[in-house]
Coordinates of C-alpha atoms and ligand atoms in Angstrom, one line a residue:
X803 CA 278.8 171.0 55.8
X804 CA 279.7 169.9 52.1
X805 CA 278.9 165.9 51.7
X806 CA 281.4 164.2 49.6
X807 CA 281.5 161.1 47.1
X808 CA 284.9 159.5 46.9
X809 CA 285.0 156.9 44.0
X810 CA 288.6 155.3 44.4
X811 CA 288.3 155.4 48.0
X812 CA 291.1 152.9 48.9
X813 CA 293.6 154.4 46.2
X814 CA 296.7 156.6 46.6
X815 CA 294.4 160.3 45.6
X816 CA 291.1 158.3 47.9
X817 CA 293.9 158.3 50.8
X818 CA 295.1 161.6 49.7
X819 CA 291.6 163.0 50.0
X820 CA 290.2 161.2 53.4
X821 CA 293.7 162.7 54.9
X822 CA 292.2 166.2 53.9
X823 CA 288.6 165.1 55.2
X824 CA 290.1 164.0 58.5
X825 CA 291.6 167.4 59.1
X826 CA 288.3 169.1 58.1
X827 CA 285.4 167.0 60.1
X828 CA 283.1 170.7 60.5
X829 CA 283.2 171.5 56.8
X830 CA 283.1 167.9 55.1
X831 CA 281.2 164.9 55.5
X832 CA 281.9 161.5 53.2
X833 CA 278.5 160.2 52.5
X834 CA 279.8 157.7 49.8
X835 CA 282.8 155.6 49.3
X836 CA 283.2 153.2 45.9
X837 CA 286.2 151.1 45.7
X838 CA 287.3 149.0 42.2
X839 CA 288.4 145.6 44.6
X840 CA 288.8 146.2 48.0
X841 CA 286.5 145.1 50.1
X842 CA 289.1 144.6 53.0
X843 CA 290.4 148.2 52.5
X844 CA 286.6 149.9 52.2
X845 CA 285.5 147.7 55.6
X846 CA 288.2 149.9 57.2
X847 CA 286.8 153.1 56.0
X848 CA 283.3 152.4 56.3
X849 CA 284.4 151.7 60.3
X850 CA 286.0 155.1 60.9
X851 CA 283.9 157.4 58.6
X852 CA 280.3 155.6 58.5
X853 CA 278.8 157.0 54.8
X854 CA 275.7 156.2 54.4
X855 CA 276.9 154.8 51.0
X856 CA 279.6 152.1 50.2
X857 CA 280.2 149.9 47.4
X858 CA 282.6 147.6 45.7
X859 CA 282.8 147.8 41.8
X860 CA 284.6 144.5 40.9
X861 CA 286.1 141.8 42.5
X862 CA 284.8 138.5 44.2
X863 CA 285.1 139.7 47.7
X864 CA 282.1 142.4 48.9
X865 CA 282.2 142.4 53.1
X866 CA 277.9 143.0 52.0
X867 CA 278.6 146.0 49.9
X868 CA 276.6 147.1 47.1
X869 CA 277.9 145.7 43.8
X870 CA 278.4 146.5 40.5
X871 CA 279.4 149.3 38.2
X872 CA 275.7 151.1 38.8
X873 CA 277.4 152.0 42.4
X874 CA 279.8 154.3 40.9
X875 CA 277.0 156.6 39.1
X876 CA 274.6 155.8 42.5
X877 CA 277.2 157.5 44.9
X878 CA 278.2 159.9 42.2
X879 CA 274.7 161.3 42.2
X880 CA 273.3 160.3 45.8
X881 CA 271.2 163.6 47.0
X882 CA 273.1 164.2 50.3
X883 CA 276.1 164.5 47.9
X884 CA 277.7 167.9 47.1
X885 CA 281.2 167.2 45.4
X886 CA 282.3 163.9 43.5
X887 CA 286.2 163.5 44.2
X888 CA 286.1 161.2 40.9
X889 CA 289.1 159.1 42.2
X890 CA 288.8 156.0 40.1
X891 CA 291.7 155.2 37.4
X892 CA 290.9 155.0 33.6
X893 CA 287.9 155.2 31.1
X894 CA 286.0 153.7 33.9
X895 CA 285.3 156.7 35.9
X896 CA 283.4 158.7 32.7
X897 CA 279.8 157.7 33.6
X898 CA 280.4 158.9 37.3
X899 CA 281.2 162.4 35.9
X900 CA 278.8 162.9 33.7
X901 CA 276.2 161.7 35.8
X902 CA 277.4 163.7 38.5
X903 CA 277.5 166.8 36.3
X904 CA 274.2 166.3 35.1
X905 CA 273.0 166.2 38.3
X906 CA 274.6 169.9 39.3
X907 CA 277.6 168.1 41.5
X908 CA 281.0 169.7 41.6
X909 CA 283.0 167.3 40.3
X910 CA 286.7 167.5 42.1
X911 CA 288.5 165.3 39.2
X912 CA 291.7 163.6 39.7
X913 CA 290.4 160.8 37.2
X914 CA 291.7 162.9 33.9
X915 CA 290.9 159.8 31.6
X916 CA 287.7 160.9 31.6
X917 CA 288.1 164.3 29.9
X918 CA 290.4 163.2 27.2
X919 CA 288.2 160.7 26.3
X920 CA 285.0 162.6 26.3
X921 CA 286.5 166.3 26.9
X922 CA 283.3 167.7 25.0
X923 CA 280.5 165.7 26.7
X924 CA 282.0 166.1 30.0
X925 CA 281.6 170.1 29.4
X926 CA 278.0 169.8 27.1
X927 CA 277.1 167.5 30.9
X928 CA 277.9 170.5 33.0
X929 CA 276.2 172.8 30.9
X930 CA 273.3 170.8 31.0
X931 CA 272.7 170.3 34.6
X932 CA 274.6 173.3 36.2
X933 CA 277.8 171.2 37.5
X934 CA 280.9 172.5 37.6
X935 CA 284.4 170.4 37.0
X936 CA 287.4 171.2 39.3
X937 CA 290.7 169.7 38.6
X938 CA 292.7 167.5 41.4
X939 CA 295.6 167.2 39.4
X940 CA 298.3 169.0 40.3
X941 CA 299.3 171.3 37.7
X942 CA 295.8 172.2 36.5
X943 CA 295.1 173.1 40.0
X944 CA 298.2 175.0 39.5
X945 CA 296.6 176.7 36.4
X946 CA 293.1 177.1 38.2
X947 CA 294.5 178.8 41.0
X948 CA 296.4 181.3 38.8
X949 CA 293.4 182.2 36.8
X950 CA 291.5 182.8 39.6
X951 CA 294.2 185.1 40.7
X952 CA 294.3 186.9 37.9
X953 CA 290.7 186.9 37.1
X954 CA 291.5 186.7 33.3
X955 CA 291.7 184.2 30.9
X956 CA 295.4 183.0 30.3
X957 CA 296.9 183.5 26.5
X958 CA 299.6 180.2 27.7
X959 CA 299.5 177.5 29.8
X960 CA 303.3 175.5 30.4
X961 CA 302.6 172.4 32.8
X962 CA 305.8 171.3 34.2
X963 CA 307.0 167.1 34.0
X964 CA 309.5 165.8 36.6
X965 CA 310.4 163.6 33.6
X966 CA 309.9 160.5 35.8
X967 CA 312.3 157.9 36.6
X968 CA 314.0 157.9 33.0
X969 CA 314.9 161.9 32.6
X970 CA 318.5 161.3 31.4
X971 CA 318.7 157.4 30.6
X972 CA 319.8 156.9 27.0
X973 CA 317.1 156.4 24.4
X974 CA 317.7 152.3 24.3
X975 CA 318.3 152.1 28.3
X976 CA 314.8 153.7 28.8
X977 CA 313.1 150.8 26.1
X978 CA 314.2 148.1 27.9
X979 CA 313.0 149.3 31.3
X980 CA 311.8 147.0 33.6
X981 CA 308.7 147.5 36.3
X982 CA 310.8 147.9 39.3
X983 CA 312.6 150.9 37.6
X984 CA 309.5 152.4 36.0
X985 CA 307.5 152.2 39.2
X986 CA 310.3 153.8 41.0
X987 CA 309.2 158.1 40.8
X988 CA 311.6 160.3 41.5
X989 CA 309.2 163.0 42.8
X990 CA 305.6 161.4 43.3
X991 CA 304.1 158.4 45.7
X992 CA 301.1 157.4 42.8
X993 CA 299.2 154.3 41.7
X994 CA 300.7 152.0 39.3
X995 CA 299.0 153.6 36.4
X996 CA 300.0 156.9 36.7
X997 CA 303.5 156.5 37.6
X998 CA 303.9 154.3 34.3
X999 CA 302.7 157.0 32.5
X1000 CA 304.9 159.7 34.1
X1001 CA 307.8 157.2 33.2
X1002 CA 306.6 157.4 29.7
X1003 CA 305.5 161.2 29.7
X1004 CA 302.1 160.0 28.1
X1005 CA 300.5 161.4 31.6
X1006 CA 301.9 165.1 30.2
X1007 CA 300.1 164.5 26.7
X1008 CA 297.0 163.5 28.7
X1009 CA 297.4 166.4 30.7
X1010 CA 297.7 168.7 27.9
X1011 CA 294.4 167.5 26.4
X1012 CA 293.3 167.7 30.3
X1013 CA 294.3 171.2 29.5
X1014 CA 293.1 171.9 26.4
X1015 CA 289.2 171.0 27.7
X1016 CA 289.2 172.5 31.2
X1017 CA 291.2 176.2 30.2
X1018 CA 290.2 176.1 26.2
X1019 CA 293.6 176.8 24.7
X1020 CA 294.3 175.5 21.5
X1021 CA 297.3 173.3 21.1
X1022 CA 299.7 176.2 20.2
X1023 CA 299.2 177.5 23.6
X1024 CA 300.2 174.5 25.5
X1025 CA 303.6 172.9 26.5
X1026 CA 305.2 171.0 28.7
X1027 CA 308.6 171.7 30.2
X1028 CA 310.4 169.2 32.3
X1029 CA 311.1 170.6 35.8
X1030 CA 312.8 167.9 37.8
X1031 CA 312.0 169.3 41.6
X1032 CA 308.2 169.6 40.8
X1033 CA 308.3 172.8 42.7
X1034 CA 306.7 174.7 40.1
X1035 CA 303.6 172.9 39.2
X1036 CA 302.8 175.0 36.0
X1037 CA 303.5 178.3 34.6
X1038 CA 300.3 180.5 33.3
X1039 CA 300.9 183.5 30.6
X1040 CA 298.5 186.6 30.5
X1041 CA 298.3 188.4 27.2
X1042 CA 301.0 191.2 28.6
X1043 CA 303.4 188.7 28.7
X1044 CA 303.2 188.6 32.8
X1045 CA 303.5 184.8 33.9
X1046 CA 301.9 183.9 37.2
X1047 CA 302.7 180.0 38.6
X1048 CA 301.6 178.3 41.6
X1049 CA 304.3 177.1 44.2
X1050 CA 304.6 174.2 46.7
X1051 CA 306.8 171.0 47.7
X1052 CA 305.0 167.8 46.0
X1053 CA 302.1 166.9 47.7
X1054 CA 298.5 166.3 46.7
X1055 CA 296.6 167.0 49.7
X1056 CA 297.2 170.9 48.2
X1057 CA 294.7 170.6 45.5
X1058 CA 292.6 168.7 46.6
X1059 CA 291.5 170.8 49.5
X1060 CA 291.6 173.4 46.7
X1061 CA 289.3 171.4 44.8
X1062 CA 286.7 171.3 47.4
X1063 CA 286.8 175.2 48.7
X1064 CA 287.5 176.4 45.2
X1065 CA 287.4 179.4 44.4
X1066 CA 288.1 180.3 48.2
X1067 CA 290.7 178.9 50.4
X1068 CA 290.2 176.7 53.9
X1069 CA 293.3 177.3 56.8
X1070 CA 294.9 174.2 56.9
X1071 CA 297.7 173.0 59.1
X1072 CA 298.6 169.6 57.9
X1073 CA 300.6 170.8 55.1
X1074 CA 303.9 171.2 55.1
X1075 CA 305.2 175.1 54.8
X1076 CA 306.7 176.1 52.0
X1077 CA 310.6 176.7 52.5
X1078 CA 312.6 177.6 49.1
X1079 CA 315.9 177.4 50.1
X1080 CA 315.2 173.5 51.5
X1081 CA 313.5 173.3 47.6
X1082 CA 316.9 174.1 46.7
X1083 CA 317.7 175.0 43.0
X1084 CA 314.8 174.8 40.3
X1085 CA 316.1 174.0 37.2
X1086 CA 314.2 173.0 33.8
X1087 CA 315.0 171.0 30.9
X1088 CA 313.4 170.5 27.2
X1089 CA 311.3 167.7 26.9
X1090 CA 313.2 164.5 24.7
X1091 CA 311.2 163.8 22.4
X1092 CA 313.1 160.9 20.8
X1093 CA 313.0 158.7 24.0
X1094 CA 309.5 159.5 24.8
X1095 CA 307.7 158.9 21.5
X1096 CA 304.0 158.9 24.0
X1097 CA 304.7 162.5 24.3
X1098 CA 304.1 163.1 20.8
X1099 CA 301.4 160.5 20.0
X1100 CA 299.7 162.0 22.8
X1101 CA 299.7 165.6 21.9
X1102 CA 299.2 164.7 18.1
X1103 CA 295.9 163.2 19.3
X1104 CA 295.0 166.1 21.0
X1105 CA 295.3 168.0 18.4
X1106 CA 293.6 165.6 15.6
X1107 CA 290.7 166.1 18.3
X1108 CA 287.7 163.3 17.6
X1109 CA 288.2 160.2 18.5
X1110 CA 291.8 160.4 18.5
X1111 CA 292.5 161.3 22.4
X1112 CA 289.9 158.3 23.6
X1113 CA 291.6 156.0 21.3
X1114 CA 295.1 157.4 22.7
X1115 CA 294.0 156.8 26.2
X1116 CA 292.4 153.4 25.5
X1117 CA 295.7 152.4 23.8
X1118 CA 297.7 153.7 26.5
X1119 CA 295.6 151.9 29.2
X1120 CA 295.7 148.5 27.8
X1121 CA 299.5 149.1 27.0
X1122 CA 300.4 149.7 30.6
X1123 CA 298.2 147.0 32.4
X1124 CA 300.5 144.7 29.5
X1125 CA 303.7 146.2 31.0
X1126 CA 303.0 146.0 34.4
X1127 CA 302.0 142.0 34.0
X1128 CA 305.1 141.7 32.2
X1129 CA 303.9 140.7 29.0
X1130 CA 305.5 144.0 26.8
X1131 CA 308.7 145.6 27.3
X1132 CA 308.8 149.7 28.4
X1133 CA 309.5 150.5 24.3
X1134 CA 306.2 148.1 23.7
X1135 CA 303.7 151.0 25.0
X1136 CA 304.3 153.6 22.0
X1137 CA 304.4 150.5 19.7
X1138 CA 301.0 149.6 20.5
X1139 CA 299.9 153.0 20.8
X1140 CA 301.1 154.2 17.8
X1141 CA 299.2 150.9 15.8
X1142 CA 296.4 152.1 17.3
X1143 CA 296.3 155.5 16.4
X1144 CA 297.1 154.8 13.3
X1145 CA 294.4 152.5 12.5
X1146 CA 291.6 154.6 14.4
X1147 CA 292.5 158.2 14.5
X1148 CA 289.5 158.8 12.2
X1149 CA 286.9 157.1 14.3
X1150 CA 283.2 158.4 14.6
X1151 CA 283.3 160.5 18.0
X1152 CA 280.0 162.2 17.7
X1153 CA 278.3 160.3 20.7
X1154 CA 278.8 158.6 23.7
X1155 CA 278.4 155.2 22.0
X1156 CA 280.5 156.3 19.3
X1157 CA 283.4 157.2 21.9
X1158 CA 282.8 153.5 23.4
X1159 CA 283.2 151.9 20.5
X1160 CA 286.5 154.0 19.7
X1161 CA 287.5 152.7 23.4
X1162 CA 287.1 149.1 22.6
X1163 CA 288.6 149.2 19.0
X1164 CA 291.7 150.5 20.4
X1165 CA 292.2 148.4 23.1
X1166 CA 291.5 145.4 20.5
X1167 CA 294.1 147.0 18.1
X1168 CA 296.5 147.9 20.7
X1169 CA 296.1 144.1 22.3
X1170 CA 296.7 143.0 18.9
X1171 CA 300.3 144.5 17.9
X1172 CA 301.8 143.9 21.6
Ligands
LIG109 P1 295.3 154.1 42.4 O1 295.6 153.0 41.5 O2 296.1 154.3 43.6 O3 293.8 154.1 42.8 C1 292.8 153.9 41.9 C2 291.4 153.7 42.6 O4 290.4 153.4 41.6 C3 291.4 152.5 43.5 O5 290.5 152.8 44.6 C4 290.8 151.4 42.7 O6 290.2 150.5 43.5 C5 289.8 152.2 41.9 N1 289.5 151.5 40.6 C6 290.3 151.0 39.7 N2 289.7 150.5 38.7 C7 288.4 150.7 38.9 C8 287.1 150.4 38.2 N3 287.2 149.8 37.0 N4 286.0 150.8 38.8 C9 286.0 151.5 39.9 N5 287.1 151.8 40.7 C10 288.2 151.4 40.2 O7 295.4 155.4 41.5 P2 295.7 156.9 41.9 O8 294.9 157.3 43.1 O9 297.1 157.2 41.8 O10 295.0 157.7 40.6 C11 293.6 157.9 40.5 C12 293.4 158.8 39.4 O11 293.9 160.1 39.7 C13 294.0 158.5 38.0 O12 293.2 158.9 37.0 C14 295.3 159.3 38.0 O13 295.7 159.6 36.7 C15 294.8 160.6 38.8 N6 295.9 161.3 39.4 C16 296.6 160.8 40.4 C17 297.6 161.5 41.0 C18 298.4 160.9 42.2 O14 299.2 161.6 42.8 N7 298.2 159.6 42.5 C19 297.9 162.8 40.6 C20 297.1 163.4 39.6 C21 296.1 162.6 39.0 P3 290.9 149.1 43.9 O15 292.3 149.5 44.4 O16 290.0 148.5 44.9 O17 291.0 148.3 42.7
LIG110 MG1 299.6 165.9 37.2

């Protein structure tokens, strides 16, 4: 019986994961849930699944539960824990991982902000105290799988985009967006976060840094390709040239079982079987680079390394949070993350404080050129 930590309990992956948990009660048990705000939401879950831990990190409203940003790194690190399914959105999950590293957890991450902020104290963490990161997202799982497979390291990695709601609007169509329409995936049910950045592809750059930490592939050996169906979750080359990919309709409950039984596999019948002619055709298409200018400010980032990806993500974060309370247009994100990449690519990024401080520059600079 593996006891499990769900920060972002009450979110669309913390659903996603107590779905799995439900199916699974003789191999998993959640000892700890952590929500951001809801107290009304976690009060549900505490009722059905009775963790010994529960705890509300912001917000007015508690129901009685612990308090506080502490509760993330408490549950994170509690002793009947096993895995962390780091759930939480943003920067804000990053001491939760590294604390759980530290303390030799498995970390099951979905919460991919952390790594591209701090990709190489995240690793230095799990060296130190003998934990071991696991992707939740999708096409890293994808890639994870594959390697495993194969039992060699890959010479390319090509994560497939669905290209999000905007895949063939016109360049000055997809600047004007409005929430409704960005909010609106084609492909994936998300949280408001993540489906902005899908809309404006800077979830791809983030996942190529994601990538770049968790595989170790230069920037050379990463791409994106957009893949409408989201069928293919990512293609993986071997040195021969032999390209293995991992297969499946959308659905999240995939990897994160995988996440939690990695490097084996648990039977499990709630997913739905694969069928490829109801997947229908697969077809791929070159990412467009002029209408998605986050694509490139992402991966150029990446590949300046430093502070650059923390100051990209900050950026990004306060960007979309402007968006989605209608105070930027869709075009305004890029804007503001380009002003702040431009003042701060050259940050200090040789400590945790130094990557903080990165954070909050950008998210000052950012604020200020929206
Ligand atoms: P949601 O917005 O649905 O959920 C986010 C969760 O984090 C909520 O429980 C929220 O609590 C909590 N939270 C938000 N801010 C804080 C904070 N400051 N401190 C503690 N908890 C906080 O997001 P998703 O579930 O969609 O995404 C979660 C993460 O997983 C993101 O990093 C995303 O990029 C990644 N991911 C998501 C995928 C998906 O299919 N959804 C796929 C791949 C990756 P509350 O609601 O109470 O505020
Ligand atoms: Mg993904």
């Amino acid at each position: 019986m593996k006891g499990i930590a769900l920060l972002g309990s009450t979110g669309s992956i913390g659903t996603s994961t107590l779905n799995v948990l439900r199916r699974h009660p003789e191999a998993f048990r959640a000892v700890a849930l952590v929500t951001g705000s809801n107290a009304e939401g976690l009060a549900g879950q505490v009722a059905e699944w009775r963790p010994d831990f529960a705890a509300v990190v912001n917000g007015t409203e508690s129901h009685g539960f612990a308090r506080g940003r502490e509760a993330l790194v408490a549950a994170a690190t509690h002793p009947d824990v096993d895995i962390v399914v780091n759930a939480v959105v943003g920067a804000a999950g990053l001491d939760a991982t590294l604390a759980a590293l530290r303390a030799g957890k498995r970390v099951a991450l979905a919460n991919k902000e952390t790594l591209v902020m701090a990709g190489h104290l995240v690793a230095a963490a799990a060296r130190e105290g003998g934990g071991e990161l696991v992707p939740v997202d999708s096409e890293h799982s994808a890639v994870l799988q594959c390697v495993v497979a194969q039992g060699a390291a890959p010479s390319r990695i090509i994560l497939t985009a669905s290209g999000g709601p905007f895949r063939s609007w016109e360049r000055d169509r997809v600047a004007g967006a409005t929430i409704d329409e960005a909010l609106n995936h084609p492909t994936w049910s998300m949280g408001a976060k993540i489906t902005v950045d899908s809309a404006t592809l800077a979830n791809k750059a983030l996942e190529l840094i994601e990538a770049h930490f968790l595989f170790g592939l230069g920037y050379d050996c990463l791409e994106a390709v957009v893949h409408p169906q989201s069928i293919i979750h990512a293609f993986v080359e071997f040195p021969d040239g032999s390209v293995l990919s991992q297969v499946g309709f959308p659905s999240m409950e995939v990897p994160i079982l995988y996440a939690l039984t990695h490097p084996h596999r648990m039977a499990d019948s709630g997913v739905r079987r694969f069928d490829p002619v109801a997947a229908g055709p697969l077809t791929f298409e070159p990412v467009r680079h002029d209408c998605f200018p986050a694509f490139d400010l992402g991966v150029a980032a990446g590949r300046a390394g430093g502070a650059a990806p923390a100051v990209f993500n900050a950026a990004n974060e306060v960007a979309v949070a402007a968006f989605l309370e209608g105070r930027i247009a869709f075009g305004g994100i890029p804007t503001a993350i380009d002003a702040a990449l431009t003042r701060l690519a050259d940050a200090p990024a040789d400590s945790l404080d130094a990557l903080r401080e990165a954070d909050a520059a950008a998210r000052r600079t950012a604020g200020e050129a929206m």
